[in-house]
């Protein structure tokens, strides 16, 4: 276990940035989001949650597959290889770190998504424990422990005021630590004791959160029964279909593939999509989901029923972003409670 003093932050950002691409929570126009660091950026590691989850670092919002050019009846295809270097993603909260594993379950199972695999393998993830969880957090409902190193991270870090306690937990984490060890010190017995105090304090705070008792296991019954529940008619009425909840959600991973063509050349790219949009399932023969109720139901059935049936865990990490951002105050907590018979 190592200690990184905060006064060394500018030095370590610079040093990491020379060897890797470095992504940090960056503050711009009063908003904090993960972005690639460059000299002079305002790094904000105090903000608990970034507005958009860091999933766009492992799964970019838009990505080009290939370029094409036509010459009469001949079509020439050129595959586009990602030029990205290895990267470090620093300051990921436990909920967001777990969401990466949930997306892996989809993209890294056969048939493996090669673009995603390549980008994912280049990353070293440094988590930062949540010293001050907020009122909309309910990660504990999904057995996430914000005081501990989440499964899948390479380095776990804790904020001890004027320093960060730094614990490599994978080989990649060891490599990163060794590269920058000259900027760190060994953790003392007192640091270890402070860590235990901090972890206990976080556990207590999490227990006291207003949504700590949300429990997705209250949703019982056969798939057909849940699918046909009257609850969907009522809850979907207010939904605007704006898709905001899907774009900010760390676990949503649907995408569309489109061609951008001009004259005799163009490119094929993929970009994030939303199951809340009316054209999401539009196909040549028509659209199997023609109402907002069907689309709304799909989003929550996927997170709370289909994904767990396929992968053994819920596709929500309780980050609370949808609670904060939905313009009509609809969110997964309301859905869980109503499907569980409350209200
Ligand atoms: S649930 Fe809210 S954020 Fe999501 S699409 Fe509907 S109105 Fe928009
Ligand atoms: S559904 Fe809402 S609370 Fe759950 S992971 Fe997505 S944004 Fe976070």
Coordinates of C-alpha atoms and ligand atoms in Angstrom, one line a residue:
X1 CA 0.0 0.0 0.0
X2 CA 1.3 3.5 -1.0
X3 CA 0.5 7.1 -0.2
X4 CA 0.3 9.8 -2.8
X5 CA 0.3 13.3 -1.3
X6 CA -2.2 15.7 -3.0
X7 CA 0.5 18.3 -3.4
X8 CA 2.1 15.8 -5.9
X9 CA -1.0 15.6 -8.1
X10 CA 0.2 18.1 -10.8
X11 CA 3.5 16.0 -11.0
X12 CA 1.7 12.7 -11.2
X13 CA -0.8 13.9 -13.8
X14 CA 2.0 15.1 -16.0
X15 CA 4.0 11.9 -15.5
X16 CA 1.1 9.6 -16.2
X17 CA 0.1 11.7 -19.2
X18 CA 3.5 11.1 -20.8
X19 CA 3.2 7.3 -20.7
X20 CA -0.6 6.9 -21.1
X21 CA -3.7 8.9 -22.1
X22 CA -5.0 10.1 -18.8
X23 CA -8.7 10.5 -18.0
X24 CA -9.8 12.4 -14.9
X25 CA -13.0 14.1 -13.6
X26 CA -12.6 17.6 -15.2
X27 CA -14.6 20.6 -14.2
X28 CA -15.9 22.9 -17.0
X29 CA -18.7 25.4 -16.8
X30 CA -19.8 24.1 -13.4
X31 CA -20.1 20.5 -14.7
X32 CA -17.8 17.6 -13.8
X33 CA -17.2 14.8 -16.3
X34 CA -14.4 12.5 -17.2
X35 CA -12.3 13.8 -20.0
X36 CA -8.7 13.5 -21.2
X37 CA -6.4 15.6 -19.1
X38 CA -4.3 18.3 -20.6
X39 CA -2.2 20.9 -18.7
X40 CA -4.3 23.6 -17.1
X41 CA -7.5 21.6 -16.7
X42 CA -9.4 21.8 -13.4
X43 CA -9.4 18.3 -11.9
X44 CA -12.2 17.8 -9.4
X45 CA -11.9 14.6 -7.4
X46 CA -14.2 16.0 -4.7
X47 CA -17.4 15.7 -6.9
X48 CA -19.0 12.4 -6.0
X49 CA -20.6 11.7 -9.3
X50 CA -19.8 13.0 -12.8
X51 CA -22.9 14.0 -14.7
X52 CA -22.3 11.4 -17.3
X53 CA -20.8 8.1 -16.2
X54 CA -17.2 7.3 -17.3
X55 CA -18.5 4.6 -19.6
X56 CA -17.7 6.7 -22.6
X57 CA -14.0 6.2 -21.9
X58 CA -14.3 2.4 -22.4
X59 CA -17.3 2.6 -24.8
X60 CA -17.0 5.9 -26.8
X61 CA -20.3 7.7 -27.7
X62 CA -19.3 7.5 -31.4
X63 CA -16.8 5.2 -33.0
X64 CA -15.9 4.6 -36.7
X65 CA -15.8 1.0 -37.9
X66 CA -14.6 1.5 -41.5
X67 CA -14.3 3.9 -44.4
X68 CA -15.5 3.2 -47.9
X69 CA -15.0 4.6 -51.3
X70 CA -16.9 3.6 -54.5
X71 CA -15.5 3.8 -58.1
X72 CA -18.3 2.8 -60.5
X73 CA -19.4 -0.6 -59.4
X74 CA -16.3 -1.2 -57.3
X75 CA -16.4 -0.6 -53.6
X76 CA -13.3 -0.3 -51.6
X77 CA -13.4 -0.8 -47.8
X78 CA -10.8 0.3 -45.4
X79 CA -10.9 -0.8 -41.8
X80 CA -10.2 1.9 -39.2
X81 CA -7.8 0.8 -36.6
X82 CA -8.0 2.7 -33.3
X83 CA -4.9 4.8 -32.7
X84 CA -5.6 5.0 -29.0
X85 CA -2.7 4.5 -26.6
X86 CA -3.0 2.7 -23.3
X87 CA -4.9 4.9 -20.9
X88 CA -5.4 5.4 -17.2
X89 CA -8.9 6.2 -15.9
X90 CA -8.4 7.8 -12.5
X91 CA -11.1 8.4 -9.8
X92 CA -13.8 6.0 -10.8
X93 CA -16.5 5.5 -8.1
X94 CA -17.5 1.9 -7.1
X95 CA -20.8 2.0 -8.8
X96 CA -19.3 3.1 -12.1
X97 CA -16.5 0.5 -11.8
X98 CA -19.0 -2.3 -11.3
X99 CA -20.9 -1.0 -14.4
X100 CA -17.8 -1.8 -16.5
X101 CA -18.1 -5.4 -15.5
X102 CA -21.8 -5.4 -16.5
X103 CA -21.0 -4.0 -20.0
X104 CA -18.2 -6.6 -20.3
X105 CA -20.8 -9.4 -19.8
X106 CA -22.4 -8.2 -23.0
X107 CA -19.5 -7.2 -25.2
X108 CA -16.8 -9.7 -24.2
X109 CA -19.0 -12.8 -24.6
X110 CA -19.0 -14.6 -27.9
X111 CA -19.4 -13.0 -30.4
X112 CA -16.8 -10.7 -28.9
X113 CA -17.1 -7.0 -29.8
X114 CA -13.5 -6.5 -31.0
X115 CA -13.6 -2.7 -30.9
X116 CA -14.7 -2.7 -27.3
X117 CA -12.3 -5.5 -26.4
X118 CA -9.3 -3.6 -27.8
X119 CA -10.2 -0.3 -26.0
X120 CA -11.1 -2.1 -22.7
X121 CA -7.8 -4.0 -22.6
X122 CA -5.8 -0.8 -23.0
X123 CA -7.2 0.7 -19.8
X124 CA -5.9 0.8 -16.2
X125 CA -8.7 1.7 -13.8
X126 CA -8.0 3.5 -10.6
X127 CA -11.0 3.7 -8.3
X128 CA -11.7 6.3 -5.6
X129 CA -13.8 5.3 -2.6
X130 CA -16.9 7.4 -1.9
X131 CA -16.1 9.3 1.3
X132 CA -19.4 11.2 1.1
X133 CA -22.2 9.2 -0.5
X134 CA -25.2 11.3 -1.5
X135 CA -28.9 11.1 -0.9
X136 CA -29.7 9.5 -4.3
X137 CA -27.1 6.8 -4.0
X138 CA -28.4 3.3 -3.5
X139 CA -25.5 1.1 -4.6
X140 CA -25.8 -1.0 -1.5
X141 CA -29.1 -2.3 -2.9
X142 CA -26.9 -4.1 -5.5
X143 CA -24.3 -5.4 -3.0
X144 CA -21.8 -2.7 -4.0
X145 CA -19.4 -1.7 -1.2
X146 CA -18.3 1.9 -1.9
X147 CA -15.7 1.7 0.9
X148 CA -13.8 -1.3 -0.8
X149 CA -12.0 -1.9 -4.0
X150 CA -14.6 -2.9 -6.6
X151 CA -14.1 -6.1 -8.5
X152 CA -12.3 -5.3 -11.8
X153 CA -10.4 -2.2 -10.8
X154 CA -6.6 -2.2 -11.1
X155 CA -5.8 0.2 -8.2
X156 CA -8.1 1.1 -5.3
X157 CA -7.6 4.6 -3.8
X158 CA -9.1 6.3 -0.7
X159 CA -9.1 10.0 0.1
X160 CA -7.4 10.7 3.5
X161 CA -7.6 14.5 3.3
X162 CA -4.2 15.7 2.2
X163 CA -3.3 12.4 0.6
X164 CA -4.6 9.4 -1.3
X165 CA -4.0 5.9 -0.1
X166 CA -3.2 3.8 -3.1
X167 CA -3.5 0.0 -3.3
X168 CA -2.6 -1.9 -6.5
X169 CA -4.9 -4.9 -6.8
X170 CA -4.0 -6.3 -10.2
X171 CA -0.9 -6.8 -12.3
X172 CA -1.8 -3.7 -14.4
X173 CA -2.1 -1.8 -11.1
X174 CA 1.3 -3.0 -10.0
X175 CA 2.8 -1.9 -13.3
X176 CA 1.3 1.6 -12.9
X177 CA 2.4 1.8 -9.3
X178 CA 6.0 0.8 -10.1
X179 CA 6.2 3.3 -12.9
X180 CA 5.4 6.2 -10.6
X181 CA 6.6 4.9 -7.3
X182 CA 9.1 7.8 -7.0
X183 CA 6.2 10.1 -6.5
X184 CA 4.7 8.0 -3.7
X185 CA 5.6 6.8 -0.2
X186 CA 5.0 3.6 1.6
X187 CA 1.8 3.7 3.8
X188 CA 2.5 3.9 7.5
X189 CA 0.7 2.0 10.3
X190 CA -1.2 5.3 11.0
X191 CA -2.3 5.5 7.4
X192 CA -3.7 1.9 7.6
X193 CA -5.6 2.8 10.8
X194 CA -7.0 6.0 9.1
X195 CA -8.2 3.8 6.3
X196 CA -10.1 1.5 8.6
X197 CA -11.7 4.5 10.3
X198 CA -12.7 5.9 6.9
X199 CA -14.1 2.6 5.7
X200 CA -16.2 2.2 8.9
X201 CA -17.5 5.8 8.5
X202 CA -18.5 5.1 4.9
X203 CA -20.3 1.9 5.9
X204 CA -22.3 3.8 8.5
X205 CA -23.2 6.7 6.1
X206 CA -24.4 4.2 3.4
X207 CA -26.7 2.5 6.0
X208 CA -28.3 5.9 6.8
X209 CA -28.9 6.9 3.2
X210 CA -32.6 7.6 2.4
X211 CA -32.7 4.9 -0.4
X212 CA -30.7 2.3 1.5
X213 CA -33.7 0.1 1.9
X214 CA -34.5 -0.1 -1.9
X215 CA -34.5 -3.8 -2.7
X216 CA -34.9 -5.1 -6.3
X217 CA -35.7 -8.5 -4.9
X218 CA -39.2 -7.3 -4.0
X219 CA -39.9 -7.8 -7.7
X220 CA -41.3 -11.3 -7.7
X221 CA -43.3 -13.5 -10.1
X222 CA -42.9 -15.0 -13.6
X223 CA -41.5 -12.9 -16.4
X224 CA -44.9 -12.9 -18.2
X225 CA -46.6 -11.7 -15.1
X226 CA -44.2 -8.8 -14.6
X227 CA -44.3 -8.0 -18.3
X228 CA -48.1 -7.8 -18.2
X229 CA -48.3 -5.8 -15.0
X230 CA -50.7 -2.8 -15.0
X231 CA -47.9 -0.8 -13.4
X232 CA -46.3 -0.1 -16.8
X233 CA -49.4 1.8 -18.0
X234 CA -49.3 4.1 -15.1
X235 CA -45.6 4.7 -14.8
X236 CA -44.9 5.2 -18.5
X237 CA -47.5 7.9 -18.8
X238 CA -45.2 10.7 -17.7
X239 CA -42.2 9.5 -19.7
X240 CA -41.2 12.0 -22.5
X241 CA -39.0 9.5 -24.3
X242 CA -36.2 12.0 -24.2
X243 CA -33.5 9.3 -23.6
X244 CA -31.7 11.3 -21.0
X245 CA -31.8 8.4 -18.5
X246 CA -30.1 6.1 -21.0
X247 CA -27.3 8.5 -21.9
X248 CA -26.2 9.2 -18.4
X249 CA -26.7 5.6 -17.1
X250 CA -23.4 3.7 -16.6
X251 CA -24.9 0.4 -17.5
X252 CA -26.9 1.3 -20.7
X253 CA -25.0 0.1 -23.7
X254 CA -27.3 0.0 -26.8
X255 CA -25.9 1.5 -30.0
X256 CA -26.9 2.1 -33.5
X257 CA -24.8 1.6 -36.7
X258 CA -25.1 4.2 -39.4
X259 CA -23.3 5.2 -42.6
X260 CA -22.3 8.8 -43.2
X261 CA -21.8 9.1 -46.9
X262 CA -21.1 12.1 -49.2
X263 CA -20.4 11.7 -52.9
X264 CA -18.4 8.5 -53.6
X265 CA -17.0 8.0 -50.1
X266 CA -18.0 7.8 -46.5
X267 CA -17.7 6.0 -43.2
X268 CA -19.6 3.5 -41.1
X269 CA -19.8 4.3 -37.4
X270 CA -21.6 3.3 -34.3
X271 CA -23.1 5.7 -31.8
X272 CA -25.0 5.3 -28.5
X273 CA -28.7 4.8 -28.9
X274 CA -31.6 4.7 -26.5
X275 CA -34.4 2.1 -26.2
X276 CA -36.6 5.1 -25.1
X277 CA -36.5 6.5 -28.7
X278 CA -39.5 5.8 -31.0
X279 CA -37.2 4.7 -33.9
X280 CA -35.0 2.4 -31.7
X281 CA -36.5 -0.9 -33.0
X282 CA -37.6 0.4 -36.3
X283 CA -36.9 -2.2 -39.0
X284 CA -37.8 -2.6 -42.7
X285 CA -41.0 -4.6 -41.8
X286 CA -42.1 -2.0 -39.2
X287 CA -41.6 -1.4 -35.5
X288 CA -42.5 -4.0 -32.8
X289 CA -42.6 -1.3 -30.1
X290 CA -44.9 1.4 -31.2
X291 CA -45.9 3.0 -27.8
X292 CA -43.9 4.7 -25.1
X293 CA -45.2 2.2 -22.7
X294 CA -43.6 -0.6 -24.6
X295 CA -40.3 1.3 -24.8
X296 CA -40.4 2.3 -21.1
X297 CA -41.2 -1.3 -20.1
X298 CA -38.3 -2.6 -22.2
X299 CA -35.7 -0.4 -20.4
X300 CA -36.7 -1.5 -17.0
X301 CA -37.5 -5.2 -17.9
X302 CA -34.0 -5.3 -19.3
X303 CA -32.3 -3.9 -16.2
X304 CA -34.4 -5.8 -13.6
X305 CA -35.5 -9.1 -15.3
X306 CA -33.9 -9.9 -18.7
X307 CA -30.3 -9.0 -17.8
X308 CA -30.4 -10.8 -14.4
X309 CA -31.9 -13.9 -16.1
X310 CA -29.0 -13.9 -18.6
X311 CA -26.1 -12.8 -16.4
X312 CA -27.1 -13.3 -12.8
X313 CA -27.0 -9.7 -11.7
X314 CA -29.2 -6.6 -12.1
X315 CA -28.2 -4.1 -14.8
X316 CA -28.3 -1.2 -12.4
X317 CA -25.6 -0.1 -10.0
X318 CA -27.7 2.4 -7.9
X319 CA -25.7 5.5 -9.0
X320 CA -28.8 7.6 -8.7
X321 CA -28.1 9.7 -11.9
X322 CA -31.5 8.9 -13.4
X323 CA -33.1 10.2 -10.1
X324 CA -31.3 13.5 -10.5
X325 CA -31.7 14.0 -14.3
X326 CA -35.1 12.8 -15.4
X327 CA -37.1 15.9 -16.4
X328 CA -40.4 14.3 -15.1
X329 CA -38.9 12.7 -12.0
X330 CA -39.3 9.1 -13.2
X331 CA -36.6 6.6 -12.2
X332 CA -35.7 3.0 -11.5
X333 CA -36.4 3.3 -7.8
X334 CA -40.1 4.2 -8.4
X335 CA -40.3 1.3 -10.8
X336 CA -38.8 -1.2 -8.3
X337 CA -41.1 0.0 -5.6
X338 CA -44.3 -0.1 -7.7
X339 CA -43.4 -3.6 -9.2
X340 CA -42.8 -4.7 -5.6
X341 CA -46.4 -3.7 -4.7
X342 CA -45.7 -0.4 -3.0
X343 CA -47.8 2.7 -3.5
Ligands
LIG1 S1 -37.7 8.1 -17.9 FE1 -37.3 10.4 -17.8 S2 -35.2 10.7 -18.6 FE2 -35.9 8.6 -19.3 S3 -36.8 8.9 -21.3 FE3 -38.5 9.1 -19.8 S4 -38.6 11.3 -19.4 FE4 -36.6 11.0 -20.4
LIG2 S1 -30.8 2.9 -13.9 FE1 -30.4 4.9 -12.9 S2 -29.6 4.4 -10.8 FE2 -29.4 2.5 -12.1 S3 -27.3 2.6 -13.0 FE3 -28.7 3.6 -14.5 S4 -28.7 5.8 -14.0 FE4 -27.8 4.7 -12.3

